[in-house]
Tab-separated table of C-alpha atoms and ligand atoms in Angstrom:
chain	number	residue	atom	x	y	z
J	1	UNK	CA	121.152	19.953	-144.129
J	2	UNK	CA	122.485	23.446	-143.670
J	3	UNK	CA	123.622	25.027	-140.435
J	4	UNK	CA	126.291	22.566	-139.535
J	5	UNK	CA	128.590	24.276	-137.102
J	6	UNK	CA	132.273	23.717	-137.284
J	7	UNK	CA	133.449	22.609	-133.893
J	8	UNK	CA	137.216	22.607	-133.465
J	9	UNK	CA	138.425	19.103	-132.671
J	10	UNK	CA	141.767	18.345	-131.104
J	11	UNK	CA	143.344	15.183	-129.791
J	12	UNK	CA	144.819	14.412	-126.404
J	13	UNK	CA	148.620	14.065	-126.616
J	14	UNK	CA	148.434	10.985	-124.430
J	15	UNK	CA	145.476	8.794	-125.405
J	16	UNK	CA	144.906	10.485	-128.785
J	17	UNK	CA	141.189	10.651	-128.206
J	18	UNK	CA	139.547	13.297	-130.349
J	19	UNK	CA	137.468	15.757	-128.493
J	20	UNK	CA	136.023	19.220	-128.763
J	21	UNK	CA	138.785	21.693	-128.217
J	22	UNK	CA	136.972	23.466	-125.415
J	23	UNK	CA	136.614	20.253	-123.435
J	24	UNK	CA	140.326	19.620	-123.466
J	25	UNK	CA	142.989	21.234	-121.342
J	26	UNK	CA	145.206	23.343	-123.570
J	27	UNK	CA	148.827	23.814	-122.726
J	28	UNK	CA	150.539	26.479	-124.744
J	29	UNK	CA	154.107	27.475	-125.387
J	30	UNK	CA	153.832	31.180	-125.967
J	31	UNK	CA	156.080	32.957	-128.476
J	32	UNK	CA	158.297	34.128	-125.605
J	33	UNK	CA	158.970	30.525	-124.622
J	34	UNK	CA	156.757	30.314	-121.540
J	35	UNK	CA	154.805	27.099	-121.099
J	36	UNK	CA	151.503	27.397	-119.294
J	37	UNK	CA	147.924	26.263	-119.164
J	38	UNK	CA	145.671	28.214	-121.457
J	39	UNK	CA	142.135	28.235	-120.069
J	40	UNK	CA	140.897	30.471	-122.877
J	41	UNK	CA	142.186	28.266	-125.687
J	42	UNK	CA	143.097	31.414	-127.541
J	43	UNK	CA	146.607	32.207	-126.403
J	44	UNK	CA	149.104	32.521	-129.236
J	45	UNK	CA	151.787	29.899	-129.588
J	46	UNK	CA	152.170	26.188	-129.983
J	47	UNK	CA	149.475	24.213	-128.228
J	48	UNK	CA	149.133	20.700	-126.868
J	49	UNK	CA	146.009	19.154	-125.444
J	50	UNK	CA	145.129	16.799	-122.641
J	51	UNK	CA	141.728	15.200	-122.184
J	52	UNK	CA	141.901	15.807	-118.450
J	53	UNK	CA	141.875	12.241	-117.227
J	54	UNK	CA	144.379	11.640	-114.471
J	55	UNK	CA	145.857	8.656	-116.235
J	56	UNK	CA	146.546	10.651	-119.355
J	57	UNK	CA	148.135	13.486	-117.454
J	58	UNK	CA	150.411	11.083	-115.607
J	59	UNK	CA	151.380	9.279	-118.812
J	60	UNK	CA	151.931	12.503	-120.700
J	61	UNK	CA	154.322	13.670	-118.001
J	62	UNK	CA	156.097	10.336	-117.507
J	63	UNK	CA	156.667	9.807	-121.190
J	64	UNK	CA	157.429	13.424	-121.937
J	65	UNK	CA	154.599	13.590	-124.423
J	66	UNK	CA	153.910	17.166	-123.560
J	67	UNK	CA	157.495	18.274	-124.061
J	68	UNK	CA	157.571	16.448	-127.376
J	69	UNK	CA	154.340	18.016	-128.534
J	70	UNK	CA	155.495	21.461	-127.489
J	71	UNK	CA	159.124	20.867	-128.452
J	72	UNK	CA	160.404	22.311	-125.235
J	73	UNK	CA	160.818	21.521	-121.555
J	74	UNK	CA	157.723	21.513	-119.398
J	75	UNK	CA	158.424	23.100	-116.005
J	76	UNK	CA	157.791	21.008	-112.889
J	77	UNK	CA	155.385	23.606	-111.567
J	78	UNK	CA	153.215	23.171	-114.629
J	79	UNK	CA	153.266	19.394	-114.331
J	80	UNK	CA	152.082	19.705	-110.763
J	81	UNK	CA	149.404	22.117	-111.837
J	82	UNK	CA	148.183	19.702	-114.501
J	83	UNK	CA	148.091	16.829	-112.045
J	84	UNK	CA	146.100	18.947	-109.639
J	85	UNK	CA	143.679	19.761	-112.406
J	86	UNK	CA	143.037	16.120	-113.205
J	87	UNK	CA	142.868	14.460	-109.806
J	88	UNK	CA	144.310	15.622	-106.541
J	89	UNK	CA	144.049	12.321	-104.714
J	90	UNK	CA	146.296	10.283	-106.946
J	91	UNK	CA	148.432	13.151	-108.114
J	92	UNK	CA	150.398	12.898	-104.891
J	93	UNK	CA	151.368	9.344	-105.796
J	94	UNK	CA	152.282	10.248	-109.339
J	95	UNK	CA	154.647	12.996	-108.268
J	96	UNK	CA	156.312	10.686	-105.777
J	97	UNK	CA	155.270	12.485	-102.613
J	98	UNK	CA	153.611	9.437	-101.127
J	99	UNK	CA	156.634	7.627	-99.804
Z	1	ZN	ZN1	143.755	11.509	-122.929
């Protein structure tokens, strides 16, 4: 009965799947307004989470779900970084480089 650990659960901004926080990719808008990936999950600021699937990353970028969750613009460099994190092969198509 006792000894139940509290595992922080967060949901992906795209597919809304609930997952352990440490298994998600955290994107944080720090108090100084910088948006970046937070590998530690501990950076101060407003956070948004992605489950890491390529589809979700693409959708989150296309539909501006990340900017909405963070309430600010997401820089292109970060979008590229996120796509690279999820899947390099199809990221090229998603960013429109495969003409
Ligand atoms: Zn997802």
